[in-house]
Every structure is written in C-alpha cells, then in structure tokens.
Tab-separated table of C-alpha atoms in Angstrom:
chain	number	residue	atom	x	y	z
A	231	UNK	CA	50.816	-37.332	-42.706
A	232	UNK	CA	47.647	-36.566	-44.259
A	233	UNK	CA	46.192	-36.042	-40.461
A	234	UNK	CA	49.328	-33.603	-39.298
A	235	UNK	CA	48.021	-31.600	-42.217
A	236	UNK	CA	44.409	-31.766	-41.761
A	237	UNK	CA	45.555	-30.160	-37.755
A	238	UNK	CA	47.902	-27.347	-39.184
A	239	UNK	CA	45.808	-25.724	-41.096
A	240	UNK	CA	45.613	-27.865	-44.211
A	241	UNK	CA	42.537	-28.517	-46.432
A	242	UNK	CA	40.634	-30.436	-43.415
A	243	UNK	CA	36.925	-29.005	-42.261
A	244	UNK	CA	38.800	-28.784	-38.778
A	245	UNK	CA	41.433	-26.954	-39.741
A	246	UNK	CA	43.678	-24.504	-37.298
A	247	UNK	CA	42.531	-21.271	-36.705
A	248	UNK	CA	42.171	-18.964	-39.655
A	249	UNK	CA	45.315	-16.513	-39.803
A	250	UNK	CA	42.260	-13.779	-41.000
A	251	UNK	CA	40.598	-14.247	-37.622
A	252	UNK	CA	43.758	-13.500	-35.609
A	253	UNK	CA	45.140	-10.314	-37.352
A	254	UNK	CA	41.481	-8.696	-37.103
A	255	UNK	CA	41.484	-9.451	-33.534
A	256	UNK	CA	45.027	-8.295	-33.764
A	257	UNK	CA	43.974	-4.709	-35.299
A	258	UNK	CA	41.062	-4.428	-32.473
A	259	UNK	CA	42.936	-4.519	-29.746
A	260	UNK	CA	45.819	-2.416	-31.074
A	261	UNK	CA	42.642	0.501	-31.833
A	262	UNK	CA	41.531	-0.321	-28.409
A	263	UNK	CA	44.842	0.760	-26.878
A	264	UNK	CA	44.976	3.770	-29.279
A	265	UNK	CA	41.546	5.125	-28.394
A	266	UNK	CA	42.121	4.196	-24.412
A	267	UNK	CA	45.482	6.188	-24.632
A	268	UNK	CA	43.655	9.444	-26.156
A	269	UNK	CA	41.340	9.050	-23.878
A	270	UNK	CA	43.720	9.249	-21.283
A	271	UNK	CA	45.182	12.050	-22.088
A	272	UNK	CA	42.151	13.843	-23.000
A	273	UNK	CA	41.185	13.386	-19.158
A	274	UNK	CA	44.136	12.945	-17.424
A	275	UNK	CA	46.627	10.031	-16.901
A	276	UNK	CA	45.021	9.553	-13.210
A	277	UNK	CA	41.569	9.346	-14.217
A	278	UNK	CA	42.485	6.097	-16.154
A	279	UNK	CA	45.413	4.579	-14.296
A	280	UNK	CA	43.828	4.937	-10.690
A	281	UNK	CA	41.164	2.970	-9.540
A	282	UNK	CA	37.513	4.155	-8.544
A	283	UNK	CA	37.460	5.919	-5.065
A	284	UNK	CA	36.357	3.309	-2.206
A	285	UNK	CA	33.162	3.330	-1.088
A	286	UNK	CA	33.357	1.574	2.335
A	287	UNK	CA	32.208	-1.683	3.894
A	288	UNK	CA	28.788	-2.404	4.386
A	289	UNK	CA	28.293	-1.258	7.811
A	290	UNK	CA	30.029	1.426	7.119
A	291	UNK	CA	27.357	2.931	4.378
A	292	UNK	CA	24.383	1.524	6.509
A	293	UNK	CA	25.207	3.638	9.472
A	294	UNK	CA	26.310	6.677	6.968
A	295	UNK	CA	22.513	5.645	5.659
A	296	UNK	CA	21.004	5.965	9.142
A	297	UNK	CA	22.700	8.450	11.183
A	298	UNK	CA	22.844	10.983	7.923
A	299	UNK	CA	19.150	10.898	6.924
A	300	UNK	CA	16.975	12.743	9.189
A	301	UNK	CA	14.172	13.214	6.936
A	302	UNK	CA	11.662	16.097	7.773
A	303	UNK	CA	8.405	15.693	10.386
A	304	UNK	CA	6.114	16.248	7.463
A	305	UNK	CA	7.751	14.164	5.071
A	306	UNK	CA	7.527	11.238	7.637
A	307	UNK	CA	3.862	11.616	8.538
A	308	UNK	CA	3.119	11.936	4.716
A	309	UNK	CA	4.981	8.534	4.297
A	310	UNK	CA	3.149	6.932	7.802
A	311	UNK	CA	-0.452	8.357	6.213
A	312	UNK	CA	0.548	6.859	2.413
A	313	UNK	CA	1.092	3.711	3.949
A	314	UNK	CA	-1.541	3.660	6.505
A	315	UNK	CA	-4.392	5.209	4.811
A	316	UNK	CA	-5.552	2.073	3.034
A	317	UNK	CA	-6.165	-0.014	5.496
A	318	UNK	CA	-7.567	2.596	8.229
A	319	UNK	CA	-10.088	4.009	5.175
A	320	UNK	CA	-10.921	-0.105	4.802
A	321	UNK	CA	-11.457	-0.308	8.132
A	322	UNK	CA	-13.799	2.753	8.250
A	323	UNK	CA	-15.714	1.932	5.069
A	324	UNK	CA	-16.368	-1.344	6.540
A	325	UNK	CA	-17.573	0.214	10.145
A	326	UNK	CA	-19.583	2.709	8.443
A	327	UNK	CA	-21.846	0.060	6.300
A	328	UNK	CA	-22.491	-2.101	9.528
A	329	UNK	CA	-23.788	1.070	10.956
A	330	UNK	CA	-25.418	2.290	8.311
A	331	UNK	CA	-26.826	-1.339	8.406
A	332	UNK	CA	-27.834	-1.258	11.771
A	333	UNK	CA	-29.373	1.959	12.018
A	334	UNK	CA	-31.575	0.855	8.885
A	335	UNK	CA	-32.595	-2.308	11.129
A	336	UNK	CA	-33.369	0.034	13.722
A	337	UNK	CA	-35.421	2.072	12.089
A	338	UNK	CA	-37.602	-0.357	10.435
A	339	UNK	CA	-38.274	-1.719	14.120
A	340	UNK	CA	-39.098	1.875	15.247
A	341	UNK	CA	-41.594	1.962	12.152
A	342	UNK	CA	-43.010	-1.315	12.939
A	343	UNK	CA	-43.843	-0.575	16.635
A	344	UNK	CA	-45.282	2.884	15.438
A	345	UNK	CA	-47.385	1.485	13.117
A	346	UNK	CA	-48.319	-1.449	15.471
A	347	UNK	CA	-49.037	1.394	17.770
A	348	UNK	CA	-51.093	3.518	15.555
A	349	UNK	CA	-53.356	0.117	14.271
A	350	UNK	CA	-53.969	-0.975	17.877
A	351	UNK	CA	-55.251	2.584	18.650
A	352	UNK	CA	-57.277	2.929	15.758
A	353	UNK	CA	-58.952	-0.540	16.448
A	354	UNK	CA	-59.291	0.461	19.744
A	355	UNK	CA	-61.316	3.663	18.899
A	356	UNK	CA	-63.319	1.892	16.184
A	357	UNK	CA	-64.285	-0.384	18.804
A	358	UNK	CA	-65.336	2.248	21.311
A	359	UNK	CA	-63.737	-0.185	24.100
A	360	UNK	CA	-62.642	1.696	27.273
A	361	UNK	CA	-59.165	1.170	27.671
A	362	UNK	CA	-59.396	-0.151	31.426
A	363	UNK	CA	-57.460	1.167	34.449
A	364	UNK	CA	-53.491	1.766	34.274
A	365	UNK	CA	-53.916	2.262	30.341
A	366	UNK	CA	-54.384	5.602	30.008
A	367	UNK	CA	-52.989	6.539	32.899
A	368	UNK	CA	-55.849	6.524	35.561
A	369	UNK	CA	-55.850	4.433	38.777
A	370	UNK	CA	-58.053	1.591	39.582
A	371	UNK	CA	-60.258	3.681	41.769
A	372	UNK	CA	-60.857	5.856	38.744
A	373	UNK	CA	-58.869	8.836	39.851
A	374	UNK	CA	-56.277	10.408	37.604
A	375	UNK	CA	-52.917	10.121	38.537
A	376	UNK	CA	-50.501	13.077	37.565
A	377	UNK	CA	-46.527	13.071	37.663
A	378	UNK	CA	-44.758	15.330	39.994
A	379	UNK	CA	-41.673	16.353	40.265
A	380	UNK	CA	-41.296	14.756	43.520
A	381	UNK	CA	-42.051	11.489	42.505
C-alpha cells in the first residue's frame, strides 16, 4: 500500500506529477490560443489557416536561377577580373623579378667586359706594343682595310 501511494502522488521523492505543473501548462496554452486567435483576426483568417505559398521543386528554382539571371557584361568581367586578378598579378610580380634579375646579371657582364676592355687597352698603351695585323683593323700587308657598302 505504502508503494501505490508513494506512485499517486503521495509523500514519496518520486511522486506523480505535480497538479501545479499541469494547470500552468494548462493556462499557457489556453493564452497561446487567445493571442494566435487575435492575431488572426488582426491579419486575416487566411493568413493563419493557409499554408505558406509553394516554392517549387528543386529543379524547378535552379532553372528559374539560371535562365532568369542574366547579369550585366560589366558586372561579369568585374567578377572574372576579382577572381582572376590575384593570381595573373602573382604571376606578373614573379616574371617581373626574374627579369629584373636577369637584366641585373646582364648588365654586370656588360660592365665586366667593358672594363676588361678598357684595362687591356690601357695596358696595351702603357706598353707601347703595336697591336699586330687584323687588330686594329689593318691587313697583314699593312694596308688599311675600309668597309663598304658593297661588302
């Protein structure tokens, strides 16, 4: 006996559920269905009887999507160049260092053949050597040759 009244409700730590609870769940949903009701009058029995308008299959909006959007020239180069432009202004930055690059190794083999140039000369005057024939642009006979526009 002492169990039955421990499971209706009696003094038990697992007793039934509390007649309290209930009636304030009670009241909620009875203030529910009042504000619902002025709400549907306030708007219109249809707008809270009827269900939300359809919107279509899947397919159905994807091809709306597709066929419906033709987006402007402009707009579409603006979005090819905003997705492009990083990669083609990576790919330029890195061109333009290797040429920058290679024109500096250029020019400090242009510099070192000028200068090689210029000391080979001077030691040559200092030395008061002649230059011998086919240097400096005489013949073997000793005869100077000159360039034509024939030849």
């Amino acid at each position: 006996m002492a169990e039955n009244a421990d499971r209706n409700g009696g003094s038990g730590e697992g007793g039934g559920v509390n007649p309290d609870i209930v009636d304030d769940a009670l009241k909620l949903v009875d203030s529910l269905q009042r504000r619902l009701l002025a709400a549907g009058v306030r708007r219109g029995v249809s707008a809270v009887t009827s269900p939300p308008p359809s919107k279509g299959d899947v397919w159905e909006e994807a091809i709306r999507m597709e066929s419906d959007q033709q987006r402007p020239a402009l707009e579409e180069v603006l979005d090819i160049v905003r997705t492009s432009a990083p990669e083609v202004a990576g790919h330029l930055g890195r061109a333009g260092l290797a040429m920058v690059g290679a024109l500096g190794r250029t020019w400090d083999v242009v510099e070192r053949s000028l200068e090689q140039t210029r000391a080979d000369a001077a030691d040559q005057r200092r030395s008061g050597e002649d230059p011998g024939p086919g240097r400096d642009g005489g013949t073997a006979d000793g005869t100077e040759r000159r360039v034509t526009a024939r030849e």
